[in-house]
Coordinates of C-alpha atoms in Angstrom, one line a residue:
M242 CA -59.9 57.8 58.3
L243 CA -63.3 59.4 57.7
A244 CA -65.0 56.4 59.4
E245 CA -62.8 56.7 62.5
L246 CA -63.5 60.4 62.8
Q247 CA -67.2 59.8 62.1
S248 CA -67.4 57.3 64.9
R249 CA -65.8 59.7 67.4
I250 CA -68.2 62.5 66.3
D251 CA -71.2 60.2 66.7
A252 CA -70.1 59.0 70.1
K253 CA -69.4 62.7 71.1
T254 CA -65.8 61.7 72.0
A255 CA -64.3 63.9 69.3
R256 CA -62.3 66.8 70.7
V257 CA -63.0 70.2 69.1
G258 CA -60.6 73.1 69.0
V259 CA -61.7 76.6 68.0
I260 CA -59.0 79.1 67.1
G261 CA -59.9 82.7 67.6
L262 CA -62.3 83.4 70.5
G263 CA -64.0 86.6 69.3
Y264 CA -67.6 87.2 68.2
V265 CA -67.6 84.1 65.9
G266 CA -65.3 81.7 67.7
L267 CA -66.5 82.0 71.3
P268 CA -70.2 81.3 70.5
L269 CA -69.2 78.4 68.3
A270 CA -67.0 76.9 71.0
L271 CA -69.7 77.2 73.6
L272 CA -72.2 75.6 71.2
F273 CA -70.0 72.5 70.9
A274 CA -69.4 72.4 74.6
R275 CA -73.2 72.6 75.4
R276 CA -73.6 69.5 73.2
G277 CA -71.3 67.6 75.4
L278 CA -68.1 67.7 73.3
R279 CA -64.8 68.5 75.0
T280 CA -64.0 71.9 73.4
T281 CA -60.8 73.9 73.7
G282 CA -60.6 77.5 72.6
F283 CA -57.3 78.9 71.4
D284 CA -56.4 82.5 71.3
I285 CA -53.1 84.6 71.1
D286 CA -54.6 87.2 73.5
P287 CA -53.7 86.2 77.1
A288 CA -56.2 88.6 78.5
K289 CA -59.1 86.7 76.8
V290 CA -57.7 83.4 77.9
E291 CA -57.4 84.5 81.5
K292 CA -60.9 86.0 81.6
L293 CA -62.4 82.8 80.2
G294 CA -60.5 80.7 82.7
R295 CA -62.2 82.7 85.4
G296 CA -65.6 82.1 83.8
E297 CA -65.9 85.8 82.8
T298 CA -67.1 87.2 79.5
Y299 CA -65.9 90.1 77.3
I300 CA -68.8 89.9 74.8
G301 CA -72.0 91.6 75.9
H302 CA -74.5 89.1 74.5
I303 CA -72.7 86.1 75.9
P304 CA -73.4 85.8 79.6
A305 CA -70.6 84.8 82.0
A306 CA -72.9 82.0 83.4
S307 CA -72.8 80.2 80.0
I308 CA -69.0 80.1 80.1
S309 CA -68.6 79.1 83.7
Q310 CA -71.2 76.4 83.4
E311 CA -69.3 74.7 80.6
I312 CA -66.0 75.1 82.5
Q313 CA -67.5 73.4 85.5
R314 CA -68.9 70.6 83.5
G315 CA -65.4 70.0 82.0
H316 CA -66.6 70.7 78.5
F317 CA -64.8 74.0 77.8
E318 CA -61.4 75.5 78.4
A319 CA -59.3 78.2 76.9
T320 CA -55.6 78.2 76.2
S321 CA -52.8 80.1 74.3
D322 CA -50.7 76.9 74.1
F323 CA -51.0 76.0 70.4
A324 CA -49.0 72.8 70.9
R325 CA -52.3 71.4 72.3
L326 CA -53.7 71.5 68.8
R327 CA -52.4 68.0 68.4
E328 CA -54.9 66.7 70.9
M329 CA -57.9 67.9 68.8
D330 CA -59.8 65.8 66.3
A331 CA -61.4 68.9 64.6
I332 CA -59.9 72.4 64.5
L333 CA -62.1 75.3 63.5
I334 CA -60.4 78.5 62.4
C335 CA -62.3 81.7 63.3
V336 CA -59.6 84.5 62.9
P337 CA -60.0 88.0 61.5
T338 CA -59.6 88.7 57.8
P339 CA -59.2 92.5 57.6
L340 CA -58.0 94.8 54.8
D341 CA -54.5 96.3 54.8
E342 CA -53.8 100.0 54.3
H343 CA -54.2 99.6 50.5
R344 CA -57.6 97.9 51.0
D345 CA -56.1 94.6 49.9
P346 CA -56.9 91.3 51.7
D347 CA -54.7 90.8 54.8
L348 CA -54.5 87.0 55.2
S349 CA -51.7 87.2 57.9
Y350 CA -54.0 85.8 60.6
I351 CA -55.0 82.9 58.4
R352 CA -51.5 82.2 57.3
N353 CA -50.1 82.4 60.9
T354 CA -52.9 80.1 62.2
A355 CA -52.3 77.6 59.4
E356 CA -48.5 77.6 60.2
A357 CA -49.4 76.9 63.9
I358 CA -51.6 74.0 62.9
S359 CA -49.1 72.6 60.5
A360 CA -46.5 72.4 63.2
H361 CA -48.8 70.1 65.3
L362 CA -50.9 68.4 62.6
R363 CA -51.5 64.7 62.8
R364 CA -53.2 62.1 60.7
G365 CA -57.0 62.0 60.9
Q366 CA -57.6 65.6 61.9
L367 CA -60.3 67.7 60.3
I368 CA -59.5 71.4 59.7
V369 CA -62.3 73.9 58.9
L370 CA -61.7 77.5 57.9
E371 CA -64.6 79.7 58.9
S372 CA -63.0 83.1 58.3
T373 CA -64.5 85.1 55.4
T374 CA -62.1 85.3 52.5
Y375 CA -61.9 85.2 48.7
P376 CA -62.6 82.0 46.7
G377 CA -59.5 79.9 46.5
T378 CA -58.0 80.7 50.0
T379 CA -58.7 77.2 51.4
D380 CA -57.0 75.2 48.7
E381 CA -54.5 77.9 47.5
V382 CA -53.3 79.3 50.8
V383 CA -54.3 77.1 53.7
L384 CA -53.7 73.6 52.1
P385 CA -50.1 74.2 51.0
I386 CA -49.2 75.5 54.5
L387 CA -50.8 72.5 56.2
E388 CA -49.0 70.1 53.8
K389 CA -45.6 71.5 55.0
S390 CA -46.2 69.0 57.8
G391 CA -45.5 66.1 55.3
L392 CA -49.2 65.0 55.5
R393 CA -51.4 65.2 52.4
C394 CA -55.0 66.1 51.6
P395 CA -55.4 65.7 47.9
P396 CA -58.0 68.0 46.3
S397 CA -60.6 66.0 44.3
P398 CA -63.8 67.2 42.6
Y399 CA -67.1 65.8 43.8
G400 CA -70.8 66.4 43.3
T401 CA -73.4 66.8 45.9
D402 CA -77.2 66.9 46.4
G403 CA -76.8 69.1 49.4
S404 CA -76.6 66.3 52.0
T405 CA -74.2 63.7 50.6
V406 CA -71.4 63.6 48.0
I407 CA -71.3 61.9 44.6
P408 CA -69.6 59.5 44.0
S409 CA -70.3 57.9 47.4
E410 CA -66.7 56.6 47.7
A411 CA -65.3 60.0 48.8
M412 CA -61.6 60.4 48.5
G413 CA -59.7 61.6 51.5
G414 CA -56.1 61.8 52.6
D415 CA -53.9 62.1 55.7
F416 CA -56.1 64.9 57.0
L417 CA -59.4 66.6 56.0
L418 CA -59.9 70.2 55.0
A419 CA -63.1 72.2 54.4
F420 CA -64.5 75.7 54.4
S421 CA -67.7 76.7 56.2
P422 CA -68.4 80.4 56.4
E423 CA -69.5 81.9 59.7
R424 CA -72.9 83.5 59.7
E425 CA -72.9 85.2 63.0
D426 CA -75.0 88.4 63.5
P427 CA -74.1 89.8 66.9
G428 CA -77.2 91.0 68.8
N429 CA -79.7 89.2 66.6
K430 CA -82.3 87.7 69.0
Q431 CA -84.3 86.1 66.3
F432 CA -81.6 83.7 65.0
Q433 CA -79.2 82.0 67.3
T434 CA -76.1 80.2 66.0
R435 CA -77.6 76.8 66.0
Q436 CA -80.6 77.9 64.0
I437 CA -78.6 79.4 61.1
P438 CA -78.0 76.9 58.2
K439 CA -74.4 76.0 57.7
V440 CA -72.9 75.9 54.2
I441 CA -70.0 73.5 53.9
G442 CA -67.5 72.8 51.0
G443 CA -64.5 70.5 51.2
V444 CA -61.3 70.3 49.1
N445 CA -62.5 66.7 48.5
G446 CA -65.6 64.7 49.2
A447 CA -64.4 63.1 52.4
S448 CA -63.6 66.5 53.9
A449 CA -67.1 67.8 53.1
L450 CA -68.7 64.7 54.7
A451 CA -66.5 65.0 57.8
A452 CA -67.3 68.6 58.3
R453 CA -71.0 68.0 57.8
A454 CA -71.0 65.2 60.4
L455 CA -69.4 67.6 62.9
Y456 CA -71.7 70.5 62.4
D457 CA -74.8 68.2 62.3
L458 CA -74.2 67.6 66.0
V459 CA -74.8 71.2 66.9
L460 CA -76.8 72.9 64.1
E461 CA -80.3 72.4 62.9
R462 CA -79.4 72.3 59.2
T463 CA -76.3 71.9 57.1
L464 CA -75.9 72.2 53.3
L465 CA -73.1 70.7 51.3
V466 CA -71.8 72.5 48.2
S467 CA -69.5 71.1 45.6
S468 CA -66.2 72.7 46.7
A469 CA -64.5 75.0 49.2
R470 CA -64.5 77.7 46.5
A471 CA -68.3 77.5 46.2
A472 CA -68.7 77.9 49.9
E473 CA -66.2 80.8 50.0
M474 CA -68.2 82.5 47.1
T475 CA -71.5 81.9 48.9
K476 CA -70.4 84.0 51.9
L477 CA -69.2 86.8 49.7
L478 CA -72.4 86.8 47.7
E479 CA -74.5 87.2 50.9
N480 CA -72.5 90.2 52.1
I481 CA -72.1 91.8 48.7
Y482 CA -75.8 91.6 48.2
R483 CA -76.3 93.7 51.3
C484 CA -73.4 96.1 50.5
V485 CA -74.9 96.8 47.0
N486 CA -78.4 97.4 48.3
I487 CA -77.3 99.6 51.2
A488 CA -75.2 101.6 48.7
L489 CA -78.4 102.0 46.6
V490 CA -80.4 103.5 49.4
N491 CA -77.5 105.6 50.6
E492 CA -77.2 107.1 47.1
L493 CA -81.0 107.6 47.0
K494 CA -80.9 109.2 50.4
L495 CA -78.4 111.9 49.1
L496 CA -80.7 112.6 46.1
C497 CA -83.9 112.7 48.4
L498 CA -82.2 115.2 50.7
R499 CA -81.7 117.5 47.7
M500 CA -85.2 116.9 46.5
G501 CA -86.8 117.5 49.9
I502 CA -88.2 113.9 50.0
D503 CA -88.0 111.7 53.2
I504 CA -86.2 108.5 52.1
W505 CA -87.4 106.7 55.2
E506 CA -91.0 107.4 54.3
V507 CA -90.3 106.1 50.8
I508 CA -88.8 102.9 52.1
E509 CA -91.7 102.2 54.5
A510 CA -94.1 102.8 51.6
A511 CA -92.1 100.4 49.3
K512 CA -92.2 97.7 52.0
T513 CA -95.9 97.4 51.6
K514 CA -95.3 95.6 48.3
P515 CA -95.6 91.9 49.2
F516 CA -93.2 90.7 46.5
G517 CA -90.1 91.8 44.7
F518 CA -88.8 94.2 47.3
T519 CA -86.6 93.9 50.4
A520 CA -86.0 96.9 52.6
F521 CA -82.5 98.2 53.2
Y522 CA -81.8 101.3 55.2
P523 CA -79.3 104.2 54.8
G524 CA -76.9 105.2 57.5
P525 CA -73.5 106.9 58.3
G526 CA -71.5 104.1 56.6
L527 CA -71.0 100.4 56.9
G528 CA -69.7 98.6 60.0
G529 CA -69.1 95.1 61.2
H530 CA -66.5 92.5 60.3
C531 CA -68.1 91.5 56.9
I532 CA -70.0 94.0 54.8
P533 CA -67.4 96.8 54.7
I534 CA -64.6 94.3 53.9
D535 CA -65.9 91.3 52.0
P536 CA -66.6 93.0 48.6
F537 CA -63.0 94.1 48.4
Y538 CA -61.9 90.5 48.9
L539 CA -63.7 89.5 45.7
T540 CA -62.7 92.6 43.7
W541 CA -59.0 91.8 44.6
K542 CA -59.3 88.2 43.5
A543 CA -61.2 89.2 40.3
R544 CA -58.1 91.1 39.1
E545 CA -56.3 87.8 38.8
Y546 CA -58.9 86.9 36.1
E547 CA -58.8 90.3 34.4
F548 CA -62.4 90.9 35.3
P549 CA -63.4 94.4 36.5
T550 CA -66.1 94.2 39.2
R551 CA -67.3 97.8 38.6
F552 CA -70.7 97.4 40.2
I553 CA -69.3 96.0 43.4
E554 CA -66.5 98.6 43.6
L555 CA -68.9 101.5 43.1
A556 CA -71.1 100.2 45.9
G557 CA -68.0 100.1 48.2
E558 CA -67.1 103.6 47.2
I559 CA -70.6 105.0 48.0
N560 CA -70.7 103.4 51.4
S561 CA -67.2 104.3 52.2
A562 CA -68.0 108.0 51.5
M563 CA -70.9 108.2 53.9
P564 CA -68.8 109.3 57.0
E565 CA -67.5 112.3 54.9
H566 CA -71.2 113.1 54.0
V567 CA -72.0 113.2 57.7
V568 CA -69.2 115.6 58.5
T569 CA -70.1 117.8 55.6
S570 CA -73.7 117.9 56.7
L571 CA -72.6 118.8 60.2
A572 CA -70.3 121.6 59.0
G573 CA -73.1 123.0 56.9
A574 CA -75.6 122.9 59.8
L575 CA -73.1 124.8 62.0
N576 CA -72.4 127.3 59.3
R577 CA -76.1 128.1 59.0
R578 CA -75.9 128.9 62.7
K579 CA -72.9 131.2 62.1
Q580 CA -70.6 128.6 63.8
C581 CA -67.4 127.0 62.5
L582 CA -66.6 123.3 62.7
Q583 CA -63.1 124.1 63.9
E584 CA -63.0 124.2 67.7
A585 CA -66.6 123.2 67.8
R586 CA -67.5 120.7 70.6
I587 CA -69.2 117.6 69.1
L588 CA -70.7 114.7 70.9
I589 CA -71.0 111.4 69.1
L590 CA -73.9 109.2 70.3
G591 CA -73.0 105.5 69.7
V592 CA -69.7 104.1 68.6
A593 CA -70.9 100.5 68.1
Y594 CA -71.3 99.6 64.4
K595 CA -75.0 98.9 65.0
K596 CA -77.6 99.3 67.7
D597 CA -77.7 97.4 71.0
I598 CA -74.4 95.6 70.7
D599 CA -70.8 96.0 72.1
D600 CA -69.1 95.6 68.8
L601 CA -67.2 98.5 67.1
R602 CA -65.4 96.6 64.3
E603 CA -65.2 98.9 61.3
S604 CA -67.7 101.2 62.9
P605 CA -68.4 104.3 60.8
S606 CA -68.5 106.3 64.1
L607 CA -64.8 105.9 64.4
R608 CA -64.2 107.3 60.9
I609 CA -66.6 110.2 61.6
M610 CA -64.6 111.0 64.8
E611 CA -61.3 110.8 62.9
L612 CA -62.6 113.2 60.2
L613 CA -63.9 115.6 62.8
R614 CA -60.6 115.7 64.6
L615 CA -58.8 116.3 61.3
R616 CA -61.2 119.3 60.7
G617 CA -60.2 120.7 64.1
A618 CA -63.4 119.8 66.1
R619 CA -63.2 118.7 69.7
I620 CA -64.9 115.4 70.1
D621 CA -66.5 113.4 72.9
Y622 CA -68.7 110.3 72.8
H623 CA -71.3 108.4 74.7
D624 CA -72.2 104.7 74.3
P625 CA -73.8 102.6 77.0
Y626 CA -71.7 99.6 75.8
F627 CA -68.3 101.3 75.8
P628 CA -67.3 103.2 79.0
R629 CA -63.9 103.6 77.4
L630 CA -62.9 103.5 73.7
P631 CA -60.6 100.6 73.2
K632 CA -57.6 100.8 70.8
T633 CA -58.4 99.3 67.4
R634 CA -56.2 98.5 64.4
R635 CA -56.7 102.0 63.0
H636 CA -57.7 104.2 65.9
D637 CA -56.7 105.1 69.4
F638 CA -58.8 108.0 70.6
R639 CA -58.0 107.5 74.3
L640 CA -61.5 108.7 75.3
A641 CA -63.9 107.8 78.1
A642 CA -67.7 108.1 77.7
V643 CA -69.2 111.3 79.0
E644 CA -72.4 111.2 81.1
L645 CA -75.6 111.8 79.1
T646 CA -77.3 114.5 81.2
A647 CA -79.2 117.6 80.3
E648 CA -76.2 119.7 81.4
T649 CA -73.8 117.7 79.3
L650 CA -75.9 117.8 76.2
A651 CA -76.2 121.6 76.5
Q652 CA -72.4 122.0 76.5
F653 CA -72.0 120.7 73.0
D654 CA -72.4 122.7 69.8
A655 CA -73.9 119.6 68.1
V656 CA -74.8 116.0 68.9
V657 CA -74.4 113.4 66.1
I658 CA -76.6 110.3 66.4
A659 CA -74.3 107.7 64.8
T660 CA -75.8 104.6 66.4
D661 CA -79.4 104.4 67.3
H662 CA -79.3 102.4 70.6
S663 CA -82.7 101.5 72.0
S664 CA -81.7 102.8 75.4
Y665 CA -81.4 106.4 74.3
D666 CA -84.3 108.8 75.1
Y667 CA -84.3 110.7 71.8
A668 CA -86.9 113.2 73.0
F669 CA -84.7 114.1 76.0
I670 CA -81.6 114.4 73.7
V671 CA -83.4 116.7 71.3
R672 CA -84.9 118.8 74.1
H673 CA -81.5 119.6 75.7
A674 CA -79.1 119.6 72.7
R675 CA -78.4 122.7 70.7
L676 CA -78.3 120.8 67.4
V677 CA -78.9 117.2 66.5
I678 CA -77.5 115.5 63.4
D679 CA -79.5 112.3 62.9
T680 CA -77.9 109.7 60.6
R681 CA -80.3 106.9 61.5
N682 CA -83.8 108.4 61.6
A683 CA -83.7 107.8 65.3
T684 CA -85.7 111.0 66.1
R685 CA -88.7 110.1 63.8
A686 CA -91.0 109.9 66.8
V687 CA -89.8 113.2 68.4
T688 CA -92.5 115.9 68.1
E689 CA -90.9 118.8 69.9
F690 CA -88.0 121.0 68.9
R691 CA -87.8 119.5 65.5
E692 CA -86.1 122.6 64.2
K693 CA -83.0 121.4 66.0
I694 CA -82.9 118.2 64.0
V695 CA -80.9 117.8 60.7
H696 CA -81.3 114.5 58.9
C697 CA -78.3 113.3 56.9

């Protein structure tokens, strides 16, 4: 079975299906299409499927031309017909893994996707889960659902030197199953998808080798690890590392504010050390589809082993509390001007979770806006990437972006810089605003009217 799939991959006749056409799945599907493989994207959202069918884009950093080109070449199509999964040789799962209202893992998207695959699973197919999750999801959750089909993929331990498996006679089964964590960084112009090394772990050696063969077609480097669990833990380590270090500088920022020290100056000075230091930066909270969520996946799983992950949980608590700190700082700044937060008009600059992208997943701006409304403030926003605020899983503000003019800025009691987009003219903003709450050090180069600026 592995040899048959390998030959189709080598000949570029293997058909690839990608489930979930968001910020991870769509770039991955187009990458396979550009390499000449017939690639089908699957999504439950008919609006996405219709847009892609017309050669249009809904993700800012993916040009429509790159979609329409692959459609015209016959290498890419999108569908919501999951019965067509049976046509695929390899199926890659790129669906959301959010937290529920109790901050526990919500695996409903993974479970539903696995059920859809199971209903159409056939012998010889390779299934790869890319969605970030806790160690054990691939073999404890996905595998049993897929085996409802009557087909089997027996787990088997194997060793690896990073490029092959040991023993070389890798065990397989009726189908192949692996985990390979996505490493997308929307808006990163330095590292494109194909340049980012791909970590791969299988439930058995044959699955690991099959996944490596597939990804080797489109990526510059792949790395095998000894199990799907090791690959799952690798992804969590990467993001927990960032979460913990961001929490550290966020906590130091709070202390530096009390001590009258500029944390940004301190970080820049520390960066001059050529070894033993990596710069992380404070902000209004964490955003994106990974860092605010992934640590809680591990802490949840750790309870099964009666192991308290105190360090990780503390980091999550610190980062989660930053939007409240922003609102408290804003209220204090208004009070010093003999104004009240209730009924104050507040303009939020930037709703994307980081600069220069059209992605607001888990954006701290949304939590700041929610808290301000709860405190009685009247809120508006501006973001060049969002003319209207779309409904999310937790928020539905039903707002459209206001124009960023001198007259508009002067109408608000305070402007909160929540996302430091490069397109903003910060000197202009400070000149015309009454009060500026800077959560990103975006106004560091502004020399006039600095008395209006409050860093928080």
